[in-house]
Short mmCIF file of N, CA and C in Angstrom, two decimals:
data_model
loop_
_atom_site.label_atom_id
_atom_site.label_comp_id
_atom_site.label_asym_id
_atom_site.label_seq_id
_atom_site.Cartn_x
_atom_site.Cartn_y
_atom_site.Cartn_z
N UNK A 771 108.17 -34.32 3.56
CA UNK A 771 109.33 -35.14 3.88
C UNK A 771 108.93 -36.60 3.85
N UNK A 772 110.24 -37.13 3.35
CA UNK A 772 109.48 -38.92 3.75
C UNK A 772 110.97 -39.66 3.98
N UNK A 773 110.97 -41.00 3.94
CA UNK A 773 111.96 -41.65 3.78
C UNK A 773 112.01 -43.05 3.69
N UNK A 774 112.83 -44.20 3.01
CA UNK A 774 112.53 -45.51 3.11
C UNK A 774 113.49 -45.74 2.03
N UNK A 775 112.87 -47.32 1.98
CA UNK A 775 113.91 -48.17 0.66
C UNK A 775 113.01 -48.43 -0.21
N UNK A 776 111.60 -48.19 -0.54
CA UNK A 776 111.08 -48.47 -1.66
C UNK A 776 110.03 -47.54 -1.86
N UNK A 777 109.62 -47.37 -3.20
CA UNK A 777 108.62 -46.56 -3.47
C UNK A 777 107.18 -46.41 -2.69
N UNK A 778 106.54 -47.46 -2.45
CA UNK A 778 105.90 -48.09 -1.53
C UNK A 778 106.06 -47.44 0.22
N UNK A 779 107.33 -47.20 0.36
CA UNK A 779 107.41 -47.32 1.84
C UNK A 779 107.82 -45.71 1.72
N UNK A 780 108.24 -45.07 0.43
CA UNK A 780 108.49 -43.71 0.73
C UNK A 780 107.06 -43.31 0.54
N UNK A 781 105.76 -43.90 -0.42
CA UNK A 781 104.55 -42.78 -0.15
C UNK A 781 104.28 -42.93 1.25
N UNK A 782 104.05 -43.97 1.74
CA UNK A 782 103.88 -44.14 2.79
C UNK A 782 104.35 -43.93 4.01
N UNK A 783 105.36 -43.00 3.82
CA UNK A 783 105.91 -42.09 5.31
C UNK A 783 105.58 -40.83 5.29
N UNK A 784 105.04 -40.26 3.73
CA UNK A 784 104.83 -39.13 3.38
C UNK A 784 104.73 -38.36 4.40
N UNK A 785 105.06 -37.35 4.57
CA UNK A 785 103.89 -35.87 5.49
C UNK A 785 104.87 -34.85 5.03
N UNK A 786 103.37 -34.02 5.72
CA UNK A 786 104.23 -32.57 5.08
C UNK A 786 102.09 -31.59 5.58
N UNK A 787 102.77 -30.39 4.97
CA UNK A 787 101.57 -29.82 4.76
C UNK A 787 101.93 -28.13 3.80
N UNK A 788 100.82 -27.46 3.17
CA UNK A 788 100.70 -26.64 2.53
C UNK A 788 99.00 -26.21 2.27
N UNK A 789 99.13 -25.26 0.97
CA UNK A 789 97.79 -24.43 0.77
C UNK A 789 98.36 -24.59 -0.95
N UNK A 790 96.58 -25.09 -0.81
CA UNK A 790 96.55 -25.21 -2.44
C UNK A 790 95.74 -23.75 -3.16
N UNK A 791 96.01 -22.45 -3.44
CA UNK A 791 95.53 -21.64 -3.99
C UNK A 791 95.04 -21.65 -5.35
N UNK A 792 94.04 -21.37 -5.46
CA UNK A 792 92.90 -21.06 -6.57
C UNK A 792 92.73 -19.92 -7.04
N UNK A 793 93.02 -19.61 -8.13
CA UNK A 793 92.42 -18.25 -8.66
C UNK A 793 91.47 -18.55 -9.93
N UNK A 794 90.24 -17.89 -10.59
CA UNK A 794 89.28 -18.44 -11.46
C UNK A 794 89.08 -19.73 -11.39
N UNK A 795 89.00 -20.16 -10.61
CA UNK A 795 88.30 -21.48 -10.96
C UNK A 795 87.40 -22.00 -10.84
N UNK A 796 87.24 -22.91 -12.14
CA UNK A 796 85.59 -23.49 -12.18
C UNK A 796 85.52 -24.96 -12.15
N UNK A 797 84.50 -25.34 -11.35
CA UNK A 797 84.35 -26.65 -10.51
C UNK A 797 83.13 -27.44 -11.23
N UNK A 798 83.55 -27.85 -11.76
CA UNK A 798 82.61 -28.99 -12.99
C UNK A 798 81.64 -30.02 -12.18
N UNK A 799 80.46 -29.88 -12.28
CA UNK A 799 79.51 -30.95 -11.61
C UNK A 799 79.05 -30.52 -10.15
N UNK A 800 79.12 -29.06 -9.92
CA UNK A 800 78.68 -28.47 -9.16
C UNK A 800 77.41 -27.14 -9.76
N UNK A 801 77.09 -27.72 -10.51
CA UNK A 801 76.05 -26.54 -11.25
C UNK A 801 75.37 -25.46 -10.02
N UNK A 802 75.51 -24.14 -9.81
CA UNK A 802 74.37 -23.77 -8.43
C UNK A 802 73.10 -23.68 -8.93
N UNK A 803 72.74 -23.51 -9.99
CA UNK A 803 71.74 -23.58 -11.02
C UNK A 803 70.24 -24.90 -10.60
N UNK A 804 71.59 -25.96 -9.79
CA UNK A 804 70.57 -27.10 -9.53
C UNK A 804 69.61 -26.60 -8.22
N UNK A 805 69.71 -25.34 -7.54
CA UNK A 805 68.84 -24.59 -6.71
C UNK A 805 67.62 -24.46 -7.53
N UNK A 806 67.47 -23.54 -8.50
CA UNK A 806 66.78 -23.24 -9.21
C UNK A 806 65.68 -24.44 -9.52
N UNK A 807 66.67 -25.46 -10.17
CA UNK A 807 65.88 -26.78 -11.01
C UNK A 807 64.82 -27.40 -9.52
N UNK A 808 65.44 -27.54 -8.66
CA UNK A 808 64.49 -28.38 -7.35
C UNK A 808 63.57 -27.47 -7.11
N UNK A 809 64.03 -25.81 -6.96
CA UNK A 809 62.64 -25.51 -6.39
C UNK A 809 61.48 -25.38 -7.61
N UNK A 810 61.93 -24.77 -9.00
CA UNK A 810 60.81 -24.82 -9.94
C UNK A 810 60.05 -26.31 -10.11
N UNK A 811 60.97 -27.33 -10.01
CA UNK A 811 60.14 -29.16 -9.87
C UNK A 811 59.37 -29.27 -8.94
N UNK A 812 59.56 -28.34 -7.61
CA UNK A 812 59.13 -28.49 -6.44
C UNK A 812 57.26 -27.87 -6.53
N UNK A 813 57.84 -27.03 -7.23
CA UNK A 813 56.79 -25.76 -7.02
C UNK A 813 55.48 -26.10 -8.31
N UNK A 814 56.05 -26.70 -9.12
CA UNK A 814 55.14 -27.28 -10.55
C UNK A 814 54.99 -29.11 -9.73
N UNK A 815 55.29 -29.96 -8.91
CA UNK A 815 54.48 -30.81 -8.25
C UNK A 815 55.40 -31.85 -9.17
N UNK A 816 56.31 -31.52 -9.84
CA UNK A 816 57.36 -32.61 -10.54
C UNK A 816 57.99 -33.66 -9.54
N UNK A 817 58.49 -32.45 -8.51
CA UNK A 817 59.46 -33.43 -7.04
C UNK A 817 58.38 -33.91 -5.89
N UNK A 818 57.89 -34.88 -5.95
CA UNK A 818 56.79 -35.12 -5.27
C UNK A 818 57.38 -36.22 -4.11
N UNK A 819 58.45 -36.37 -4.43
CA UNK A 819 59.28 -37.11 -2.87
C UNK A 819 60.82 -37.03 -3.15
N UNK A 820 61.16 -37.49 -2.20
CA UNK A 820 62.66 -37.14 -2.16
C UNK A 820 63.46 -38.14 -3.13
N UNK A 821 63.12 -39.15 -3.80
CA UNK A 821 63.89 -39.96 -4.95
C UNK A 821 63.51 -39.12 -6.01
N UNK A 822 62.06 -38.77 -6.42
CA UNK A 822 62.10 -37.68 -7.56
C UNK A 822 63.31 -36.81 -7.32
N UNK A 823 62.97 -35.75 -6.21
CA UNK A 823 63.95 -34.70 -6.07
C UNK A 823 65.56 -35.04 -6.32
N UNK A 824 65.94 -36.61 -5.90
CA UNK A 824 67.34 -36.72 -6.02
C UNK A 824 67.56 -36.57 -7.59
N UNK A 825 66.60 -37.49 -8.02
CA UNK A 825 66.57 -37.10 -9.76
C UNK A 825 66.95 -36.28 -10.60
N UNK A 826 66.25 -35.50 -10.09
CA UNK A 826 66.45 -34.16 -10.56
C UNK A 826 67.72 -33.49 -10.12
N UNK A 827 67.89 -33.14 -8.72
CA UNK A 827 69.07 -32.63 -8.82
C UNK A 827 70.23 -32.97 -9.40
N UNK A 828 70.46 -34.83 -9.11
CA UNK A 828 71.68 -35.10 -9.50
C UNK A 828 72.02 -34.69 -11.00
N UNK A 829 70.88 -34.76 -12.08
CA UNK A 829 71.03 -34.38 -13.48
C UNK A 829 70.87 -33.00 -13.58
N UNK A 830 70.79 -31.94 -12.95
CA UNK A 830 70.59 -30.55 -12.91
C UNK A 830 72.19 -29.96 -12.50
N UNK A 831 73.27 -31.09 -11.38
CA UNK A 831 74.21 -30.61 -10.92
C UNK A 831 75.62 -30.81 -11.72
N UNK A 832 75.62 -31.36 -12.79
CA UNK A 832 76.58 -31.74 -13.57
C UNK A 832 76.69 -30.63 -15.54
N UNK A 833 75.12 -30.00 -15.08
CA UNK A 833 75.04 -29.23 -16.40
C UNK A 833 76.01 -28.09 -16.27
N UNK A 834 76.86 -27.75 -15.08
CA UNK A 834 77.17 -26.18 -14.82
C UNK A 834 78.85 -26.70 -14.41
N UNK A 835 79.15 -25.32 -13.84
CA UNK A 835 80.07 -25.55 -12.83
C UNK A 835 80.17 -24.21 -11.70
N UNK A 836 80.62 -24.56 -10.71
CA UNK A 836 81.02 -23.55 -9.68
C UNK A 836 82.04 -22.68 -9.86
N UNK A 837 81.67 -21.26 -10.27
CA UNK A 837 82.84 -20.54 -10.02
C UNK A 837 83.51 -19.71 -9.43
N UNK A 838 84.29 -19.83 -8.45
CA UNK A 838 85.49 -19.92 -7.65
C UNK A 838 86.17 -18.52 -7.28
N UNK A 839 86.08 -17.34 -7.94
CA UNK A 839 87.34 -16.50 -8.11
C UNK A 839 88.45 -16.43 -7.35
N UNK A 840 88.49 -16.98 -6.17
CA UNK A 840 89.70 -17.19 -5.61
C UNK A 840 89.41 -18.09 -3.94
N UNK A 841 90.51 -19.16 -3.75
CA UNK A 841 90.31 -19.54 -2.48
C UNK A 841 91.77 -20.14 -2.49
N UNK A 842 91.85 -20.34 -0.57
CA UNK A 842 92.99 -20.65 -0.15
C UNK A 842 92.23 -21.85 0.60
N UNK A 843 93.17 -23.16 -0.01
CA UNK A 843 93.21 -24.37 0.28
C UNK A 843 93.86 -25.43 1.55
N UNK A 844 93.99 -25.19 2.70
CA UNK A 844 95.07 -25.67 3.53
C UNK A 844 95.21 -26.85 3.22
N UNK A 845 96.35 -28.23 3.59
CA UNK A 845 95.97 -29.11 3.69
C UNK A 845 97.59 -30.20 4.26
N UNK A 846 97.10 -31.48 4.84
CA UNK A 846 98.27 -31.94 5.52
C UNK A 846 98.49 -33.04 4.85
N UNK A 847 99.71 -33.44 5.23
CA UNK A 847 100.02 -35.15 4.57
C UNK A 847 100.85 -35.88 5.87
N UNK A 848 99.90 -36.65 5.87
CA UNK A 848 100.67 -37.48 7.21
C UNK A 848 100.56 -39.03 7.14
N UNK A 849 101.55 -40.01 7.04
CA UNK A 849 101.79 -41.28 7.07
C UNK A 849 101.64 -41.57 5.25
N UNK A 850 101.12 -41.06 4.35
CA UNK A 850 100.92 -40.84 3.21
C UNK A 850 99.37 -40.21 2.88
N UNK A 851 98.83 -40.11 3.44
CA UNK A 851 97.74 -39.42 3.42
C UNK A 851 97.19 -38.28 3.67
N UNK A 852 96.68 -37.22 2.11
CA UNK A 852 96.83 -36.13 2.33
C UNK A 852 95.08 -36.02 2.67
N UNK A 853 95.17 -34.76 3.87
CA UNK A 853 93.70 -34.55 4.46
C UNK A 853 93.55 -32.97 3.90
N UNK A 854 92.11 -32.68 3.76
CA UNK A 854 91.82 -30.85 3.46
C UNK A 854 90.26 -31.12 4.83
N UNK A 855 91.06 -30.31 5.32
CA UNK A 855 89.57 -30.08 6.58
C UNK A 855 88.78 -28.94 5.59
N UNK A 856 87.71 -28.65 6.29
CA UNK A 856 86.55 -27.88 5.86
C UNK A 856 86.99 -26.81 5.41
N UNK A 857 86.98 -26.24 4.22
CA UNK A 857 86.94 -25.71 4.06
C UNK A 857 85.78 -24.46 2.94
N UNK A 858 85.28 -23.29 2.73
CA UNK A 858 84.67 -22.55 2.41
C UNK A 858 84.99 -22.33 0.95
N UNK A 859 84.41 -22.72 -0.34
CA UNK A 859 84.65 -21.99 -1.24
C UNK A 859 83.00 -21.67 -2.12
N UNK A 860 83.60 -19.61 -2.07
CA UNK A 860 82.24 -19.07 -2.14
C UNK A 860 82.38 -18.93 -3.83
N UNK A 861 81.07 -18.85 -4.50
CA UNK A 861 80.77 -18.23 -5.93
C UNK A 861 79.28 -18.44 -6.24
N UNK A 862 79.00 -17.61 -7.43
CA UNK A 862 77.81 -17.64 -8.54
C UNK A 862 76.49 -17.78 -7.21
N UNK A 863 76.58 -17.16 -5.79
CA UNK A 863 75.55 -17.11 -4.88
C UNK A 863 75.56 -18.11 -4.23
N UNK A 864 76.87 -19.32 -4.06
CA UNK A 864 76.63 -20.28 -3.57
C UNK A 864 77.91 -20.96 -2.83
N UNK A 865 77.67 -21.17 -1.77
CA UNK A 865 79.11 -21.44 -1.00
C UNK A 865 78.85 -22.81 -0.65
N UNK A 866 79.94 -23.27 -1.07
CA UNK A 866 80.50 -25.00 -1.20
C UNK A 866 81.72 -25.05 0.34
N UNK A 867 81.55 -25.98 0.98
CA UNK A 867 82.17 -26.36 2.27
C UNK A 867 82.43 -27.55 2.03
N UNK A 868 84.22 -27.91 1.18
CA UNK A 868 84.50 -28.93 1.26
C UNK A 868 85.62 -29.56 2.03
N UNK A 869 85.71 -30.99 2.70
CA UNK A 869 86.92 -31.52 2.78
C UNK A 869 86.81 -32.89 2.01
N UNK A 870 88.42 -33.63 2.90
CA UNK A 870 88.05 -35.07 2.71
C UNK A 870 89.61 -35.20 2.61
N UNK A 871 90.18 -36.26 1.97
CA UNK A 871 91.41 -37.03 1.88
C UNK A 871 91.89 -37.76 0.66
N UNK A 872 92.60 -37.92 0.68
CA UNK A 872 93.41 -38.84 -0.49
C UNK A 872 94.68 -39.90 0.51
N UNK A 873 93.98 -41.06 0.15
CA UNK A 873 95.23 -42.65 0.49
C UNK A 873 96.43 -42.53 -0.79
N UNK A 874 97.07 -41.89 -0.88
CA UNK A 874 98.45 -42.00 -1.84
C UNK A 874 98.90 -43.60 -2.03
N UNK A 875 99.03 -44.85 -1.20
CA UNK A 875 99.44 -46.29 -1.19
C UNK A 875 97.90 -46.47 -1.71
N UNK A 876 97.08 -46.33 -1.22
CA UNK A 876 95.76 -47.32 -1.61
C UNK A 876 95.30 -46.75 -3.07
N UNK A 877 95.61 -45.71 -3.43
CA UNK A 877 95.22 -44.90 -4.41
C UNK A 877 93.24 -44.65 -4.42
N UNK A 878 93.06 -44.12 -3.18
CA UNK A 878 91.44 -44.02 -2.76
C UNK A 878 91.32 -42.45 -2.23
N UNK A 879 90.49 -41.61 -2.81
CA UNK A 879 89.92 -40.46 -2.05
C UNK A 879 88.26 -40.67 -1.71
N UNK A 880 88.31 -39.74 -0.53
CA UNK A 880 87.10 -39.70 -0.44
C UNK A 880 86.81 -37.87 -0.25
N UNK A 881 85.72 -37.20 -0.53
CA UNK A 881 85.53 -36.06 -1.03
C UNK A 881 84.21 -36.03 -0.13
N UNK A 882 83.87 -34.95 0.52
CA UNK A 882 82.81 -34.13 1.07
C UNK A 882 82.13 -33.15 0.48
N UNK A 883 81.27 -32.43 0.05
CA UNK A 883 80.69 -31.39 -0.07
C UNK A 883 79.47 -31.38 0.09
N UNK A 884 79.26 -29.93 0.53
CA UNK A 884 78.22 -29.17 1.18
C UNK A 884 77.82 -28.38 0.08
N UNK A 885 76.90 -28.11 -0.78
CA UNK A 885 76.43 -26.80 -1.46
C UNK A 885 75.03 -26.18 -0.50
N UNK A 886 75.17 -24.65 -0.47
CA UNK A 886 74.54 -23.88 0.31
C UNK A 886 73.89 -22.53 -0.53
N UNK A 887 72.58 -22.01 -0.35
CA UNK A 887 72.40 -21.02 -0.89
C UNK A 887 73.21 -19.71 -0.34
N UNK A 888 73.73 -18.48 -0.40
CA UNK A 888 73.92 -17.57 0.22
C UNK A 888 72.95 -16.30 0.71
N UNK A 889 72.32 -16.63 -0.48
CA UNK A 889 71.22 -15.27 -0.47
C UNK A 889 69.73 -15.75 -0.11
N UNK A 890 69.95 -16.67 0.60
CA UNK A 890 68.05 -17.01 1.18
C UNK A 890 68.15 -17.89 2.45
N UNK A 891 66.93 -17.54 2.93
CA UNK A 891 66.70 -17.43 4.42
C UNK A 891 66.61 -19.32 4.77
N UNK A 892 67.27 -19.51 5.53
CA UNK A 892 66.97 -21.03 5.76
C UNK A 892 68.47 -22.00 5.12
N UNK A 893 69.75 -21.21 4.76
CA UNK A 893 70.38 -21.99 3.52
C UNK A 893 69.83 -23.27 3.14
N UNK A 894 68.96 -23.92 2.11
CA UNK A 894 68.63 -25.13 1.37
C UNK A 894 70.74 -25.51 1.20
N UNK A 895 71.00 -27.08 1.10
CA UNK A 895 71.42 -27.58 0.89
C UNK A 895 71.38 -28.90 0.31
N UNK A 896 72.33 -28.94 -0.30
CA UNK A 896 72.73 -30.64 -1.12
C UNK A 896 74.16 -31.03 -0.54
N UNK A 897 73.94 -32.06 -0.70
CA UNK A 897 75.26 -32.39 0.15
C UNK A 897 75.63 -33.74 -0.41
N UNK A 898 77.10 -33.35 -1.26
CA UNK A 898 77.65 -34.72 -2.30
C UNK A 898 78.63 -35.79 -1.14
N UNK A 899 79.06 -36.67 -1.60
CA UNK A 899 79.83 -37.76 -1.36
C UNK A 899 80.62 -38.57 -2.18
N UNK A 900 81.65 -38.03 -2.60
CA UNK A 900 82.73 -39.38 -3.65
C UNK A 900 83.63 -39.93 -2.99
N UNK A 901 83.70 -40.90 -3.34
CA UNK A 901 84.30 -41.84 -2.69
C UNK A 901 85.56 -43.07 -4.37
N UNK A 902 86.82 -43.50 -3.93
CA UNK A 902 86.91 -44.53 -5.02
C UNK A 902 88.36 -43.60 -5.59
N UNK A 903 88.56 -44.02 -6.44
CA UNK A 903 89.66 -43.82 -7.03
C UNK A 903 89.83 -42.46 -7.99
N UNK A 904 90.69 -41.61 -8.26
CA UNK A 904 90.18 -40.28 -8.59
C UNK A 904 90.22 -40.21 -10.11
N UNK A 905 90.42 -41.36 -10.76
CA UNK A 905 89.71 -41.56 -12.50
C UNK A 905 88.56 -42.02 -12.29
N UNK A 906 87.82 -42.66 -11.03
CA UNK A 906 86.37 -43.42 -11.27
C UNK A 906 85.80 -42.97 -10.28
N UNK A 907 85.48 -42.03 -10.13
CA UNK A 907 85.36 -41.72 -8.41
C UNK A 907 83.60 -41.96 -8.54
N UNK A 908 83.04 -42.90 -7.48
CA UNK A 908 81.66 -42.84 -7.36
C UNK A 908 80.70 -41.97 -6.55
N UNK A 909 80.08 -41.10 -6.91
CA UNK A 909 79.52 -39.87 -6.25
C UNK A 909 78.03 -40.02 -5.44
N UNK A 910 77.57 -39.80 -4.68
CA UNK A 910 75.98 -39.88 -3.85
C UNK A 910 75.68 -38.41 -3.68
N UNK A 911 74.27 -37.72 -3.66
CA UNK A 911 73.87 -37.30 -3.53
C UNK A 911 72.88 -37.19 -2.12
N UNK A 912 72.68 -36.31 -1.45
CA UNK A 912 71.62 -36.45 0.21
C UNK A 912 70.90 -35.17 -0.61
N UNK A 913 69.80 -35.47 -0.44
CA UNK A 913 68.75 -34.07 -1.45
C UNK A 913 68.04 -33.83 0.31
N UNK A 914 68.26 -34.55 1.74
CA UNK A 914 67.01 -34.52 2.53
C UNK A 914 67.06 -32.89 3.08
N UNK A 915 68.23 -32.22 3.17
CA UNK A 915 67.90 -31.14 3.63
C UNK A 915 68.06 -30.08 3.17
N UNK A 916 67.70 -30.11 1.82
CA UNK A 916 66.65 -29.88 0.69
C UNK A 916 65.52 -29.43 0.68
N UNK A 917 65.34 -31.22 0.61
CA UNK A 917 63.65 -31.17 0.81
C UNK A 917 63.32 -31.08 2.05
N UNK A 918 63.82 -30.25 3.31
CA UNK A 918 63.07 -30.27 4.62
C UNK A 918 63.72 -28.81 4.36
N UNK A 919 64.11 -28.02 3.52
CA UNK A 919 63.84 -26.42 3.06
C UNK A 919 62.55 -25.77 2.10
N UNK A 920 62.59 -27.22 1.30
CA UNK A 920 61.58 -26.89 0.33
C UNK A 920 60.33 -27.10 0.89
N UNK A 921 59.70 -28.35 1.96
CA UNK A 921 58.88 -28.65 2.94
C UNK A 921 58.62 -26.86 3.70
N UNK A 922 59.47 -26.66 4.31
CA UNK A 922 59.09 -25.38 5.17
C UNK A 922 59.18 -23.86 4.06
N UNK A 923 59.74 -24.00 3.22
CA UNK A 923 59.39 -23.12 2.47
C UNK A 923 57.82 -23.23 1.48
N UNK A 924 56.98 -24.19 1.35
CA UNK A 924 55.72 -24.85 1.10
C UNK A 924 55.08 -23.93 2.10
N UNK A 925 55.08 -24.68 2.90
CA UNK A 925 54.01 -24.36 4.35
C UNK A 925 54.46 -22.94 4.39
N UNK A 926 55.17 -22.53 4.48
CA UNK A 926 55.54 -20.66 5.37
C UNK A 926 54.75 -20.12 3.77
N UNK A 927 54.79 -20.48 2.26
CA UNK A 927 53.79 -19.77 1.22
C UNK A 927 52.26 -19.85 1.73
N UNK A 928 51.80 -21.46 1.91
CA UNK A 928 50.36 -21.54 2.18
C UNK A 928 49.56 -20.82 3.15
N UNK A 929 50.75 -20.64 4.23
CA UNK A 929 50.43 -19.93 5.81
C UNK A 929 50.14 -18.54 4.86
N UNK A 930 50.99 -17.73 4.10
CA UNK A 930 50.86 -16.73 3.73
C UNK A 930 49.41 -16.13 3.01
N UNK A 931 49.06 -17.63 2.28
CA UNK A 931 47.87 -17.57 1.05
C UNK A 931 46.68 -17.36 1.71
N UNK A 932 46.93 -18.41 3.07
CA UNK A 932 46.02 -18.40 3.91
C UNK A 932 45.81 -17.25 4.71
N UNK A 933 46.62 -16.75 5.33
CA UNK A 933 46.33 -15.25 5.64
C UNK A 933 45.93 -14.15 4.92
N UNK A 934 46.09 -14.09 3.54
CA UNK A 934 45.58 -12.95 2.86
C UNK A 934 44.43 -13.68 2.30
N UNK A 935 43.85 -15.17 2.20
CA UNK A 935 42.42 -15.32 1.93
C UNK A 935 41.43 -14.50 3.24
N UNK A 936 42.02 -14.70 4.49
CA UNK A 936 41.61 -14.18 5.87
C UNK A 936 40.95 -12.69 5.89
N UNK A 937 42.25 -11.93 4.98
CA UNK A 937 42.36 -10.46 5.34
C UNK A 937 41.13 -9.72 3.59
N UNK A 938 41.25 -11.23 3.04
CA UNK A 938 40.25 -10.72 1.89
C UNK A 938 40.85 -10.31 0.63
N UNK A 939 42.67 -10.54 0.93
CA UNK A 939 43.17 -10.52 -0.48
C UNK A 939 43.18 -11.18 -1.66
N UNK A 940 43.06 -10.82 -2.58
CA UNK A 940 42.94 -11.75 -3.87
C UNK A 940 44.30 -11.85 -4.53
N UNK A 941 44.98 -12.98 -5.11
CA UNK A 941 45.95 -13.22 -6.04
C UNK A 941 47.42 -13.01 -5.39
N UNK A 942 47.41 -13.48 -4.22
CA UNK A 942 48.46 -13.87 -3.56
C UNK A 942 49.85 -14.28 -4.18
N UNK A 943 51.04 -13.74 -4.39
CA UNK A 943 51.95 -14.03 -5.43
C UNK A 943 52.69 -15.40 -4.56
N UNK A 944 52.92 -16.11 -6.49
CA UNK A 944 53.53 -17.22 -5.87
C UNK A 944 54.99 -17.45 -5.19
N UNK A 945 55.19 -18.47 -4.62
CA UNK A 945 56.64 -18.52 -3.72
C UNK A 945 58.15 -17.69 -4.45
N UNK A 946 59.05 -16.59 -4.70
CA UNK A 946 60.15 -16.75 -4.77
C UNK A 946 61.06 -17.58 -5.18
N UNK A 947 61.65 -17.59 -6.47
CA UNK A 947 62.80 -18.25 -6.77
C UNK A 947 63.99 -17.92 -6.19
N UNK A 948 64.92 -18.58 -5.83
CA UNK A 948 66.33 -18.96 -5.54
C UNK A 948 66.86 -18.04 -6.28
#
């Protein structure tokens, strides 16, 4: 619902609310694949700090996309501004937790996401940020808790290597891929 005397003053009374439903869909620049790329960089001594690692991921997360098979979207519009709280969308082993908003008068969104492993102990995450106008939208990347999965997933292998040098085993297999 809205109301006013000018275009201007009707986005800007906007509200309302609904659910944006998804069926197949695939989410471009969410590659889950970029799991894979950090820990093999990680594990071959490529990601040797966390600006390497952003490196890498950010060019690893745009080769793919997320796919979706179905989700329900809630979301509100109030004063002209439409909000999506947190929400869960699972695929390809990897569940994305997004919200954020759209300014309808300012013509500005800003976008949240969470990418999460499903199937390993510790969920590793990346966690995006766009922000800007939704033809130019400028995106950030946080790789840190990441790399404070890939950090404790390091140490919990060596602890391991180190215990079977202890027990007298030879050829200790290396860390698990994603």
């Amino acid at each position: 619902t809205t109301q006013g005397r000018s275009a201007s003053a009707l986005a800007g009374a906007l509200s309302g609310s609904g659910t944006l439903t998804l069926e197949a869909a695939r989410i471009s620049g969410l590659d889950p694949r970029a799991f894979e790329v950090a820990v093999r960089a990680n594990d071959s001594g490529q990601a040797k700090d966390d600006v390497r690692l952003k490196q890498i991921v950010e060019s690893a997360l745009p080769a793919g996309a997320l796919a979706v098979p179905s989700a329900q979207i809630p979301f509100t519009v109030r004063d002209g501004r439409l909000r999506v709280g947190a929400t869960t969308l699972d695929g390809n082993g990897v569940r994305a937790t997004v919200s954020g908003g759209y300014d309808i008068a300012a013509d500005q969104a800003d976008i949240r996401a969470a990418l999460s492993l499903t199937m390993t102990t510790g969920r590793p995450e990346i966690q995006l940020l766009a922000v800007g106008t939704p033809d130019a939208l400028s995106r950030s990347v946080d790789v840190a808790p990441l790399s404070s999965w890939l950090a404790v997933r390091a140490i919990d292998h060596e602890t391991r290597r180190l215990d079977a040098i202890e027990r007298g085993v030879r050829g200790v297999e290396a860390p698990q891929q994603p």
